[in-house]
């Protein structure tokens, strides 16, 4: 089983092969209609961006603390403090423990 639990808000934008940029909420709706969704992700081992198939998605918590990260280019990401983010300089780091020296890998 290959899986992840992103712990991000439903309005988070994902890049899909089939539909371009859509919100995670829209992607989950399409999965529930049995539509194929392939999302751009980062392969840490091979250090490349690639599309991966999503077969399920859903709400993992009704109420959760949310923090907002703002990247240097102004893009904002809302996620739970315990969500692990992959950084180039420190590997996996919980969002609450990120600092201004961390280098996040951004697809696109």
Coordinates of C-alpha atoms in Angstrom, one line a residue:
X1 CA 0.0 0.0 0.0
X2 CA 1.3 3.4 -1.0
X3 CA -0.4 6.2 0.9
X4 CA -0.2 9.6 2.4
X5 CA -2.4 11.7 4.7
X6 CA -1.9 15.3 3.6
X7 CA -3.9 17.0 6.4
X8 CA -4.4 20.1 4.3
X9 CA -7.6 22.1 3.9
X10 CA -10.1 21.2 1.1
X11 CA -9.4 24.5 -0.8
X12 CA -5.8 23.5 -1.3
X13 CA -5.0 23.5 -5.0
X14 CA -3.5 20.4 -6.6
X15 CA -2.2 20.0 -10.1
X16 CA -3.9 17.1 -11.9
X17 CA -3.1 15.5 -15.2
X18 CA -6.8 15.2 -16.2
X19 CA -8.2 18.5 -15.0
X20 CA -5.3 20.9 -14.5
X21 CA -5.3 22.9 -11.2
X22 CA -8.3 22.1 -9.0
X23 CA -9.0 22.1 -5.2
X24 CA -8.5 18.9 -3.3
X25 CA -12.2 19.0 -2.5
X26 CA -13.0 19.0 -6.3
X27 CA -10.6 16.1 -6.7
X28 CA -12.3 14.1 -4.0
X29 CA -15.7 14.8 -5.6
X30 CA -14.3 13.5 -8.9
X31 CA -12.9 10.3 -7.2
X32 CA -16.4 9.7 -5.7
X33 CA -17.8 9.8 -9.3
X34 CA -15.2 7.1 -10.3
X35 CA -13.1 9.5 -12.4
X36 CA -9.4 9.0 -12.6
X37 CA -7.2 11.6 -10.8
X38 CA -3.5 11.7 -11.2
X39 CA -1.8 14.4 -9.0
X40 CA 1.6 16.0 -9.5
X41 CA 3.8 14.8 -6.6
X42 CA 7.5 14.8 -5.8
X43 CA 9.5 11.6 -5.9
X44 CA 12.0 12.1 -3.1
X45 CA 14.1 9.1 -4.1
X46 CA 14.5 10.1 -7.7
X47 CA 14.2 13.8 -7.1
X48 CA 11.7 14.3 -9.9
X49 CA 8.1 15.5 -10.2
X50 CA 5.7 12.9 -11.4
X51 CA 2.0 12.2 -11.6
X52 CA 0.6 9.6 -9.1
X53 CA -2.9 8.2 -9.1
X54 CA -5.3 8.9 -6.2
X55 CA -7.8 6.2 -5.4
X56 CA -9.4 7.7 -2.2
X57 CA -9.6 11.0 -0.4
X58 CA -11.7 12.3 2.5
X59 CA -12.1 14.3 5.6
X60 CA -9.7 13.0 8.3
X61 CA -10.7 15.4 11.1
X62 CA -13.8 17.5 11.8
X63 CA -12.0 20.0 13.9
X64 CA -8.3 20.6 13.8
X65 CA -5.9 23.5 14.4
X66 CA -4.8 25.0 11.1
X67 CA -1.7 27.0 10.4
X68 CA -0.9 28.9 7.2
X69 CA 2.5 28.9 5.6
X70 CA 3.3 31.7 3.2
X71 CA 6.0 30.9 0.7
X72 CA 8.4 33.4 -0.8
X73 CA 6.4 33.7 -4.0
X74 CA 3.2 34.6 -2.0
X75 CA 1.5 31.2 -2.3
X76 CA -0.2 30.2 0.9
X77 CA -0.7 26.7 2.2
X78 CA -3.1 25.9 5.1
X79 CA -2.4 22.7 6.9
X80 CA -2.4 21.0 10.3
X81 CA 0.6 21.7 12.6
X82 CA 1.5 18.0 12.7
X83 CA 1.5 17.7 8.9
X84 CA 5.0 16.6 7.7
X85 CA 6.5 18.8 5.0
X86 CA 9.5 17.6 3.0
X87 CA 12.4 20.0 3.0
X88 CA 15.5 19.9 0.9
X89 CA 17.8 20.7 3.9
X90 CA 16.2 18.8 6.8
X91 CA 14.0 16.1 5.2
X92 CA 10.6 15.6 6.8
X93 CA 9.6 18.3 9.3
X94 CA 6.3 18.9 11.0
X95 CA 4.8 22.2 9.8
X96 CA 4.8 23.7 13.3
X97 CA 8.6 23.1 13.4
X98 CA 9.5 24.8 10.0
X99 CA 11.7 27.9 10.0
X100 CA 12.7 30.5 7.6
X101 CA 15.9 28.6 6.6
X102 CA 14.0 25.5 5.5
X103 CA 13.9 24.9 1.7
X104 CA 10.6 23.5 0.6
X105 CA 10.4 21.7 -2.8
X106 CA 7.6 23.1 -4.9
X107 CA 6.2 21.3 -8.0
X108 CA 5.5 23.1 -11.3

